[in-house]
CSV table of C-alpha atoms in Angstrom, one decimal:
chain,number,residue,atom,x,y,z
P,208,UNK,CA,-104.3,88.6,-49.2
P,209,UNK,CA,-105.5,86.8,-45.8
P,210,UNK,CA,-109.1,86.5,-45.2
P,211,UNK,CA,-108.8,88.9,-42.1
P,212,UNK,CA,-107.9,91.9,-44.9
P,213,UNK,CA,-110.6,91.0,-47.7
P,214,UNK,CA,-113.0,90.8,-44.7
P,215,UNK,CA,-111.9,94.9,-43.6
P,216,UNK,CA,-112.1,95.7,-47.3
P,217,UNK,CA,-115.9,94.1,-47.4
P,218,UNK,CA,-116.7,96.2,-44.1
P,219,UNK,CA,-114.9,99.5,-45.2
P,220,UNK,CA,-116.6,99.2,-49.0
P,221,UNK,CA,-119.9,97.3,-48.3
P,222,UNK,CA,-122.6,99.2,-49.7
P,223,UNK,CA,-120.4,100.4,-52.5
P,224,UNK,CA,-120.2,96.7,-53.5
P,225,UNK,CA,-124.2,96.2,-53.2
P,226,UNK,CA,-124.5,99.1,-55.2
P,227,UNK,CA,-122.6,98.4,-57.7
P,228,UNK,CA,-123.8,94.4,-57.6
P,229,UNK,CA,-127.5,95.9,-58.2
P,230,UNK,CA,-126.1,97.7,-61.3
P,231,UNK,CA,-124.7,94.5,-62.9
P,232,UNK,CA,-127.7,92.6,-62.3
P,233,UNK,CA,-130.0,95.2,-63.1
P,234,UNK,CA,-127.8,95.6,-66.7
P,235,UNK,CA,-127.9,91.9,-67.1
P,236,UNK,CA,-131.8,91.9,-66.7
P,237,UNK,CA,-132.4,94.8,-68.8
P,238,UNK,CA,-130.6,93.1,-71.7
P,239,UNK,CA,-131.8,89.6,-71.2
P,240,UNK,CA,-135.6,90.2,-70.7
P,241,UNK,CA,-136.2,94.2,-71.2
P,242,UNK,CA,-137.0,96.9,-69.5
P,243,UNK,CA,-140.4,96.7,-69.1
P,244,UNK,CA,-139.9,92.9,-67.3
P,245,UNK,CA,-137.2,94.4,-65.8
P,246,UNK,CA,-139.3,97.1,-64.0
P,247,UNK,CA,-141.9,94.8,-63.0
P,248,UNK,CA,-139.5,92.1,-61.2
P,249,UNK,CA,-138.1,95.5,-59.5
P,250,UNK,CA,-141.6,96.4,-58.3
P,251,UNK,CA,-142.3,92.9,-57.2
P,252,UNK,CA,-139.1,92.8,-55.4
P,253,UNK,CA,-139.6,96.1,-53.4
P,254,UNK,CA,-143.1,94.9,-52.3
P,255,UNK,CA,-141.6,91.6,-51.0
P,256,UNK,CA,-139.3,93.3,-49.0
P,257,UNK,CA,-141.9,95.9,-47.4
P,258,UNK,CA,-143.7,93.1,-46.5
P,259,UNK,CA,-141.0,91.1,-45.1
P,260,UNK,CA,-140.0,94.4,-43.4
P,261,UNK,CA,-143.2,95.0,-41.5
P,262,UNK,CA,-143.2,90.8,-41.1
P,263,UNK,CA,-139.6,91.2,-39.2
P,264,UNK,CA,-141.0,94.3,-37.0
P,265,UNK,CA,-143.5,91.9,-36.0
P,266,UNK,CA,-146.5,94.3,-37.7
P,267,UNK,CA,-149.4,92.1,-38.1
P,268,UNK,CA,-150.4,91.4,-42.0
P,269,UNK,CA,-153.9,91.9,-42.0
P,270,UNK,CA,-153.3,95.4,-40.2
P,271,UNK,CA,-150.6,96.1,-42.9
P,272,UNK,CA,-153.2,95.1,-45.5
P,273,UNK,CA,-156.4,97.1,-43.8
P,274,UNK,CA,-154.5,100.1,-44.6
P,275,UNK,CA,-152.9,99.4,-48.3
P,276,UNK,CA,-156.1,97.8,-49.9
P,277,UNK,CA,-158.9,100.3,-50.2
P,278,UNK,CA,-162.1,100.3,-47.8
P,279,UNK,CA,-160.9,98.1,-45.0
P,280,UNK,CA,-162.0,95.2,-47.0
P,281,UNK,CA,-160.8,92.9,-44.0
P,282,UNK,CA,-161.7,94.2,-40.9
C-alpha cells in the first residue's frame, strides 16, 4: 500500500480507530492496575482535558475555577 491510500483509510476510519484504541488501552489498564485505578486515571484524564479545553478557548482559569469550586472562594 502507498502512504497516499493508508492516509484515506486513516481519514475515512478515524474515529473508529480512536475508539477502538481507547478500548485496548482501557482493557490493558483494567487488567494491569484494576478497575477502581482505572476509573480514577479516566476521571483525572477528562478533567485535564476540560481544562485544557477552556485553556485553548482562551477562558480565563480563575473564572473557570470561580464557578467549579463552591462560594467564589477566589474572587
Amino acid at each position: 500500500m502507498d502512504k497516499e491510500k493508508i492516509i484515506c483509510i486513516f481519514h475515512k476510519h478515524f474515529w473508529k480507530i480512536i475508539g477502538i484504541s481507547i478500548g485496548f488501552l482501557s482493557s490493558i489498564l483494567i487488567l494491569s492496575i484494576g478497575l477502581i485505578k482505572t476509573i480514577f486515571i479516566s476521571i483525572f484524564i477528562y478533567i485535564g482535558y476540560f481544562i485544557g479545553s477552556k485553556l485553548d478557548n482562551k477562558e480565563n482559569l480563575i473564572e473557570i475555577l470561580d464557578k467549579i469550586l463552591p462560594l467564589g472562594k477566589y474572587k
